[in-house]
mmCIF file of C-alpha atoms in Angstrom:
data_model
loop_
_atom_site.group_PDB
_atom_site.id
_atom_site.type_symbol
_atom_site.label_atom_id
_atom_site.label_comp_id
_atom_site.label_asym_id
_atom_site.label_seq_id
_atom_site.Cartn_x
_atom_site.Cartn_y
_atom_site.Cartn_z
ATOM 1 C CA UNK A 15 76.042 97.526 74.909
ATOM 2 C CA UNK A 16 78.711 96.458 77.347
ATOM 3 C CA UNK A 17 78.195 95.809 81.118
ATOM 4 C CA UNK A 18 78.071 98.339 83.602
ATOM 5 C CA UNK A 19 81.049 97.703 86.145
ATOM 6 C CA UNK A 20 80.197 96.302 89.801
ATOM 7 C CA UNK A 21 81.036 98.466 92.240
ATOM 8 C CA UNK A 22 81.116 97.892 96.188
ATOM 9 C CA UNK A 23 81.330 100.609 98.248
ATOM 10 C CA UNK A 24 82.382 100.744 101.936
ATOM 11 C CA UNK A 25 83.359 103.113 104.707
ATOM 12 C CA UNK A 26 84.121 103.446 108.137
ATOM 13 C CA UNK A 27 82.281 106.352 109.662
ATOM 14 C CA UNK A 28 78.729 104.414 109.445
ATOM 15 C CA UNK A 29 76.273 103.903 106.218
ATOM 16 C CA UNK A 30 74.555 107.089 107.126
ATOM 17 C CA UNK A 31 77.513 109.474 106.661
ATOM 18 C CA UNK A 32 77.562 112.710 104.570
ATOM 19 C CA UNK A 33 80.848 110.959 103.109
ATOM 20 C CA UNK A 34 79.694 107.600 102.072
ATOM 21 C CA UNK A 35 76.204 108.815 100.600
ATOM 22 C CA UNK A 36 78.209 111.323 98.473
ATOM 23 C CA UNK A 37 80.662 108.596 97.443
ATOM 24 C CA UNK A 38 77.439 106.275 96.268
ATOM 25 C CA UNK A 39 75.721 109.456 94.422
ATOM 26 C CA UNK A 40 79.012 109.472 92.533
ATOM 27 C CA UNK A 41 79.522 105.739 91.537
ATOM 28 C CA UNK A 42 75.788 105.838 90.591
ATOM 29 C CA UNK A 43 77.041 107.793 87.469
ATOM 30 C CA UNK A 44 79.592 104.900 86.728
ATOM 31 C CA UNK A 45 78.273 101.632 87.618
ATOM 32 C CA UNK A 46 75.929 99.087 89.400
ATOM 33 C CA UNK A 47 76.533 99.997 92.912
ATOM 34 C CA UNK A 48 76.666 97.476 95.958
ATOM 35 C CA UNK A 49 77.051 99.325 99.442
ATOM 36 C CA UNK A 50 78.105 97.543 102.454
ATOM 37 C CA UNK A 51 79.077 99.815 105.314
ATOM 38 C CA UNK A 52 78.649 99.623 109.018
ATOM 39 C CA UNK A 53 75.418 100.362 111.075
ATOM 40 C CA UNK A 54 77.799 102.603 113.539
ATOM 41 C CA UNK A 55 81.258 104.344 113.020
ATOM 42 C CA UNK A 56 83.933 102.261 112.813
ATOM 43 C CA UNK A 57 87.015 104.985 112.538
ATOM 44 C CA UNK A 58 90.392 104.060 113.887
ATOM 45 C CA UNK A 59 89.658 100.022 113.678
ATOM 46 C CA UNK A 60 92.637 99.354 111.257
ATOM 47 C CA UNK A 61 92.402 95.955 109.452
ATOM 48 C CA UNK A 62 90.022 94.650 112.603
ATOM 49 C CA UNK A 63 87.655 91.084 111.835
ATOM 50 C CA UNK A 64 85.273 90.046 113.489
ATOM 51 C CA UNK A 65 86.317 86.596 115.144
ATOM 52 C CA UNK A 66 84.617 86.555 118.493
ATOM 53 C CA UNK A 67 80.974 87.562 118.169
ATOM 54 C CA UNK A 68 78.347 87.091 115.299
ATOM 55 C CA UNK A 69 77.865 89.181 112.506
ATOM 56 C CA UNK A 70 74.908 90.725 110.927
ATOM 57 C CA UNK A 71 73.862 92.452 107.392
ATOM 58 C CA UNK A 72 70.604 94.001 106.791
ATOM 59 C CA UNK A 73 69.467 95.292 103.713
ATOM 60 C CA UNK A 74 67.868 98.742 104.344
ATOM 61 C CA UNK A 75 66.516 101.590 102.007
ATOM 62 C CA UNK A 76 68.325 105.255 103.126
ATOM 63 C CA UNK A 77 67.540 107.790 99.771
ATOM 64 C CA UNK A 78 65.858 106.938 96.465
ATOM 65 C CA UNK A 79 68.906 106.190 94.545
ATOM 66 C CA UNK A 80 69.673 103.286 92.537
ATOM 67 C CA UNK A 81 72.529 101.177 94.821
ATOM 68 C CA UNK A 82 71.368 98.589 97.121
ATOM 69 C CA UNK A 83 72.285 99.158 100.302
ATOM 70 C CA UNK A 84 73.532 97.052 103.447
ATOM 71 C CA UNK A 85 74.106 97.930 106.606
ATOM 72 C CA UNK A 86 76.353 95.876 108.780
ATOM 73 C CA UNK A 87 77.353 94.891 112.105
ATOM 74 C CA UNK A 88 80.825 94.384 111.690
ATOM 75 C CA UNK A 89 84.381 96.588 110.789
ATOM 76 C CA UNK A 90 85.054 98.243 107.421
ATOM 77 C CA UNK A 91 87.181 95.110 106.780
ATOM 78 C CA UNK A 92 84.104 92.518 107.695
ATOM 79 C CA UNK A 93 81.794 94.540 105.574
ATOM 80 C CA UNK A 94 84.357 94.022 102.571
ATOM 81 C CA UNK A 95 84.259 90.080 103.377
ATOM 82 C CA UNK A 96 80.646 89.641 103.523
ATOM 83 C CA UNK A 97 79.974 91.573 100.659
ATOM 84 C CA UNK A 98 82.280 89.604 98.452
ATOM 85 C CA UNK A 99 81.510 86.061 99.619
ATOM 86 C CA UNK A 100 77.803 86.456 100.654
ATOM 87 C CA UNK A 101 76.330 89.369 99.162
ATOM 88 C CA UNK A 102 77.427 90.134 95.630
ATOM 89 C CA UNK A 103 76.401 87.527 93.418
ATOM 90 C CA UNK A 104 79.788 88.393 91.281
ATOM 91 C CA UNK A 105 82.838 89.435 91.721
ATOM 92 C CA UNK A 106 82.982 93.288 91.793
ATOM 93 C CA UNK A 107 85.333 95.486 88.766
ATOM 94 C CA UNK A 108 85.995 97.865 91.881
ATOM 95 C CA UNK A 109 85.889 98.854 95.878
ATOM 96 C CA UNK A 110 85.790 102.375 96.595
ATOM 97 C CA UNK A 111 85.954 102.652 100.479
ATOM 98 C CA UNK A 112 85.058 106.420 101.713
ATOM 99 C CA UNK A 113 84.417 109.623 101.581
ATOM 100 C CA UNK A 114 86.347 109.203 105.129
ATOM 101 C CA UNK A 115 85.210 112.561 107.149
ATOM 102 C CA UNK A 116 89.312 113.651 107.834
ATOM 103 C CA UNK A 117 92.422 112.858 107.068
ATOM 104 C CA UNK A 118 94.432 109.469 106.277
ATOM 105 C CA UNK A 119 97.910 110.536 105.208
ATOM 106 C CA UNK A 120 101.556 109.562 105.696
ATOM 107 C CA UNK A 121 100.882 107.214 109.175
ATOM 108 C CA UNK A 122 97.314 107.327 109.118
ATOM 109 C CA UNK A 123 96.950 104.656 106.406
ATOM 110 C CA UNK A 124 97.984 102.420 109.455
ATOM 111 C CA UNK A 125 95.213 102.875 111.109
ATOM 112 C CA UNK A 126 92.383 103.815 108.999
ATOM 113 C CA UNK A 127 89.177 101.624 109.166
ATOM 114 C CA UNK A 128 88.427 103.662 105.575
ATOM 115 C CA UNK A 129 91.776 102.415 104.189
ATOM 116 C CA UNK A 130 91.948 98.749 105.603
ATOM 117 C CA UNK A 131 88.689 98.043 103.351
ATOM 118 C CA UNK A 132 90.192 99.066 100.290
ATOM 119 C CA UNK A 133 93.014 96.708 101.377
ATOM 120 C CA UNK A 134 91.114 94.061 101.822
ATOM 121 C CA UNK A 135 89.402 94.266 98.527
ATOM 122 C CA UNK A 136 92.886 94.116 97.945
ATOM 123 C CA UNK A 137 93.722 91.062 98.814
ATOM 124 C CA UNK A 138 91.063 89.885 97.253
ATOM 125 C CA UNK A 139 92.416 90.966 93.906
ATOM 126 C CA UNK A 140 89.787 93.758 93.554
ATOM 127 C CA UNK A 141 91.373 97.035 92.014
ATOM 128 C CA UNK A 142 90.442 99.374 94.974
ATOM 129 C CA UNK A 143 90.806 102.965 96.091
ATOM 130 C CA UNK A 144 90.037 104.972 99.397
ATOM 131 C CA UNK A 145 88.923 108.408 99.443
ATOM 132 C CA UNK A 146 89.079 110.733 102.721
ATOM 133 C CA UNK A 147 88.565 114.796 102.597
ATOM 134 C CA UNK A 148 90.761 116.596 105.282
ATOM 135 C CA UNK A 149 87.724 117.995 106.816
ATOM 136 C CA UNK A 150 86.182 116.135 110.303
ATOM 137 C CA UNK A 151 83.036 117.859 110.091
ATOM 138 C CA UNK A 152 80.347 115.388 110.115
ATOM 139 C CA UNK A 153 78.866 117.984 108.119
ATOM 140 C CA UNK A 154 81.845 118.293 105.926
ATOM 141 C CA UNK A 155 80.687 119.731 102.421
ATOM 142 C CA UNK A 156 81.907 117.159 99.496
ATOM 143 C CA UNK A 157 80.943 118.868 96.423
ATOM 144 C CA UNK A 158 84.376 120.025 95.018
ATOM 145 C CA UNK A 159 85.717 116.341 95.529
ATOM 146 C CA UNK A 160 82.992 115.044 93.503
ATOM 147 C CA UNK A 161 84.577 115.721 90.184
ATOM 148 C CA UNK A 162 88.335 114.533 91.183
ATOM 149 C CA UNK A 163 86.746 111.696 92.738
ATOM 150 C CA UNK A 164 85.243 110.469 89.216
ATOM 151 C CA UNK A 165 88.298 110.887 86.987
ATOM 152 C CA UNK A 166 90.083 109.040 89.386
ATOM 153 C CA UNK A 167 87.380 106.010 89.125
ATOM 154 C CA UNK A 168 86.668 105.794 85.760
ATOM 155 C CA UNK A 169 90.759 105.689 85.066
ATOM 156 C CA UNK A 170 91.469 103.387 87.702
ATOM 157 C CA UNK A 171 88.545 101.183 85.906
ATOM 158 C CA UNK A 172 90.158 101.783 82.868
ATOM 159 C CA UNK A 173 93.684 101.027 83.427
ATOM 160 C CA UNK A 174 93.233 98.771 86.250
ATOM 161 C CA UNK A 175 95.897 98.610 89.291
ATOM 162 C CA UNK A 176 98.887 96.868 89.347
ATOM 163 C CA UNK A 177 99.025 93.417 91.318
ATOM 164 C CA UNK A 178 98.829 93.803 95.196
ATOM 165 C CA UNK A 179 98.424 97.894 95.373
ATOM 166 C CA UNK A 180 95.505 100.112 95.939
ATOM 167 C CA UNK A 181 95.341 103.690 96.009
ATOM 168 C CA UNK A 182 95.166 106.076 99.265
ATOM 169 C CA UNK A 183 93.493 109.373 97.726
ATOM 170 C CA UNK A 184 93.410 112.636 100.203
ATOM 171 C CA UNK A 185 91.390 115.368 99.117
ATOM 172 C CA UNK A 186 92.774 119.272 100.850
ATOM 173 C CA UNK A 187 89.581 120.830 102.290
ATOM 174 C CA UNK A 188 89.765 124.263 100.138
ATOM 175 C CA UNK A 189 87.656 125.343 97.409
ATOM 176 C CA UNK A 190 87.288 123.447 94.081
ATOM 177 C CA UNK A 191 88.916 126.628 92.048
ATOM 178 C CA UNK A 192 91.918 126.572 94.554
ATOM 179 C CA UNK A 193 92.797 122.919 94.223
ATOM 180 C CA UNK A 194 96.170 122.707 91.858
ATOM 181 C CA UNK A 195 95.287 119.316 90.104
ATOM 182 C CA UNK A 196 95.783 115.434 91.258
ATOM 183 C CA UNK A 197 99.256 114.295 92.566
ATOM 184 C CA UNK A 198 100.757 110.694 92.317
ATOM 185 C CA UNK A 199 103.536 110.723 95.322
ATOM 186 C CA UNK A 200 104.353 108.498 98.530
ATOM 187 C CA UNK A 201 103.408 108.551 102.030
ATOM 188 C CA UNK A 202 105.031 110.808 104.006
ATOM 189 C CA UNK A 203 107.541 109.531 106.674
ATOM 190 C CA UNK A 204 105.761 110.904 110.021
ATOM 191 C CA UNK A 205 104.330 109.738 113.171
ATOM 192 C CA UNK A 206 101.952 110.580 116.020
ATOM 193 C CA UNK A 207 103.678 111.936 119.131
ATOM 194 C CA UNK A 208 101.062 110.905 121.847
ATOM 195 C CA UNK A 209 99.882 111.563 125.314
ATOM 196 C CA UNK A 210 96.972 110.421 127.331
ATOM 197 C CA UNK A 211 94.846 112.774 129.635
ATOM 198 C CA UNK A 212 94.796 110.616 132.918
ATOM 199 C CA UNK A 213 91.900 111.136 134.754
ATOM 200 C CA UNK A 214 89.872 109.452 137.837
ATOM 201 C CA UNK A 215 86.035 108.300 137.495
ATOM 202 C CA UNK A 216 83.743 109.518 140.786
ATOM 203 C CA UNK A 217 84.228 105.943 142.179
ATOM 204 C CA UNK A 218 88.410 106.488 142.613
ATOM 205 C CA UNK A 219 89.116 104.358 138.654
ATOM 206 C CA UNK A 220 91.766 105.811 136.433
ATOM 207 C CA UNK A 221 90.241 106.068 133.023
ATOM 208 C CA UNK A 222 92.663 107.804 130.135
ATOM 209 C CA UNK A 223 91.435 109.496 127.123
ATOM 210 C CA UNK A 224 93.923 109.326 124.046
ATOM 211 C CA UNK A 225 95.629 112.852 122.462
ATOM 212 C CA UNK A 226 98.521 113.823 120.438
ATOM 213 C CA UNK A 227 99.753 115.507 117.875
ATOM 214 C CA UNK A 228 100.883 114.746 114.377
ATOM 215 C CA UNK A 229 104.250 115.653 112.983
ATOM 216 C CA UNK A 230 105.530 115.619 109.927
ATOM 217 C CA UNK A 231 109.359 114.316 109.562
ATOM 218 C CA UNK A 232 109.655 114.479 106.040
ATOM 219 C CA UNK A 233 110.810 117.163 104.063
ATOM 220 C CA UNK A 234 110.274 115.922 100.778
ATOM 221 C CA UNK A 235 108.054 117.601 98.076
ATOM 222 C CA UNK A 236 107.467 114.619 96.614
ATOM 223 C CA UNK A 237 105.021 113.295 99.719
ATOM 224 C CA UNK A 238 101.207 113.255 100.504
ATOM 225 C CA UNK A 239 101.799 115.425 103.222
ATOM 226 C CA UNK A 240 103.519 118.070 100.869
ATOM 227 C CA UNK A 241 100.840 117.704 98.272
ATOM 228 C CA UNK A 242 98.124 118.499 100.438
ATOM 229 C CA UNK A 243 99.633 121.458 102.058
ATOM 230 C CA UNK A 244 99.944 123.065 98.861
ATOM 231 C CA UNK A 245 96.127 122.058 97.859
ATOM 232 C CA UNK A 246 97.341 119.159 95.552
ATOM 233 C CA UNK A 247 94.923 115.709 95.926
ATOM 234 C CA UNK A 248 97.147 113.292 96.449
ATOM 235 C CA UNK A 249 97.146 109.914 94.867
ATOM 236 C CA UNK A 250 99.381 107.126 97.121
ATOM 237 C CA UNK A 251 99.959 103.620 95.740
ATOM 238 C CA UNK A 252 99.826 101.523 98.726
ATOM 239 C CA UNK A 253 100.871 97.677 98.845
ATOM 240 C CA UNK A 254 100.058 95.592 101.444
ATOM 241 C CA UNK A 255 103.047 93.168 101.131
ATOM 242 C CA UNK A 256 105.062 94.514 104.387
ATOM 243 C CA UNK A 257 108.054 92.537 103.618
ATOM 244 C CA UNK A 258 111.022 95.128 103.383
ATOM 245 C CA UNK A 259 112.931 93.169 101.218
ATOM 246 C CA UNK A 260 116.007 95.414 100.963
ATOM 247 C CA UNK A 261 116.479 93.986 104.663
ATOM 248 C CA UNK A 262 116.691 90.335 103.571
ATOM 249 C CA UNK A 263 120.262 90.296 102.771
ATOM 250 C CA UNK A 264 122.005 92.021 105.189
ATOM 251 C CA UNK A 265 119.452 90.122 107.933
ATOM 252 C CA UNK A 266 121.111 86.846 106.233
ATOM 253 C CA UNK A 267 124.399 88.077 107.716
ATOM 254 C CA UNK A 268 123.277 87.392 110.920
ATOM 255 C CA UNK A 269 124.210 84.012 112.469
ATOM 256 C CA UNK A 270 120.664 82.599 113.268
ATOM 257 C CA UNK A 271 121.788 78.570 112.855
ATOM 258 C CA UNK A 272 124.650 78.773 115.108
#
């Protein structure tokens, strides 16, 4: 019989979340399951690591199925680390880093907790996807991502990923029957136009609270952004290499040694 594959899981909205303990009743079917997720929510913490303070893991017991589970003090990205290097006594086939509880499209890949520990299993030359439903309910219902979720696994475990990419999967919060089918496209080119809410504490301090609104700049139909507004899933390669290598030559032109 072969081996099962190793599977790590991790999130960013806490190891408690609707999300996460769907996403682990789903690998269950596929593998040996590792989970290492955060003891609080982590959203909006990017590629964050823990540099300044100490970190701690705890191996707790949450439902009655067959993962081992780890809670951790740390960011999505630290819980990524420490399961790797400390935790897993091999190397894991696969991360899956989710079910994030909204959205992490076009821009939002930036700055996605959920997404930053797929890309650090990533770097470590794991094959890794993240998985986010476009519903912020913490009581957002998963079931008609469960199936999507799987195919997408078990052929990412089959084919593997090519060299320095990972896979950004958004799932359109509609009924199973209305979703069209599984897209492969690129991230949207769009941005967050924001504001902050000033406002003054009883003792005379300005405090701010963060809003904005999102807005889509791209008219392609060949984006994430397009794909979910016409109840697509879409499926984003994402590498992790930032160099924009189309700008080397003409940046060459410049006369930097003068």
């Amino acid at each position: 019989m072969s081996k099962k594959p190793l599977i790590l899981v991790v999130n960013d909205d806490g190891i408690t979340a609707p999300g996460i303990r769907t996403l682990i009743k789903i690998m269950n079917t596929i593998g040996d399951v590792v989970v290492v997720a955060p003891d609080s929510p982590q959203s909006g913490m990017g590629h964050a690591i823990t540099v300044d303070s100490t970190l701690y893991v705890e191996k707790i017991t949450i439902d009655n199925g067959s993962q081992k589970d780890y809670s951790c003090s740390g960011t999505p990205a630290d819980c990524v680390k420490l399961g790797v290097r400390e935790i897993l006594k091999r190397r894991p086939d696969l991360c899956v880093s989710g079910i994030n509880h909204g959205s992490n499209s076009s821009i939002n890949v930036i700055y996605s907790g959920t997404m930053s520990a797929a890309i650090e299993a990533g770097i470590e030359g794991i094959p890794a996807i993240g998985f986010s439903l476009l519903d912020y309910n913490w009581n957002a219902n998963f079931e008609h991502s469960e199936s999507f979720i799987k195919t997408i696994t078990e052929n990412t475990l089959k084919h593997g990923l090519p060299q320095g990419v990972v896979l950004n999967v958004n799932i359109p919060n509609v009924p199973k029957k209305d979703i069209k089918g599984i897209r492969v496209c690129r991230q949207a080119r769009a941005n967050w136009v924001e504001k902050f809410d000033k406002r003054q504490s009883p003792m005379g301090k300005d405090y701010y609270w963060l809003t904005g609104k999102f807005v889509n700049l791209d008219q392609g139909e060949d984006t994430d952004e397009w794909a979910l507004e016409n109840n697509y899933i879409s499926v984003v390669p994402v590498q992790f290499d930032l160099t924009a290598y189309r700008s080397i030559q003409q940046i060459n032109t410049w006369n930097l040694n003068d």
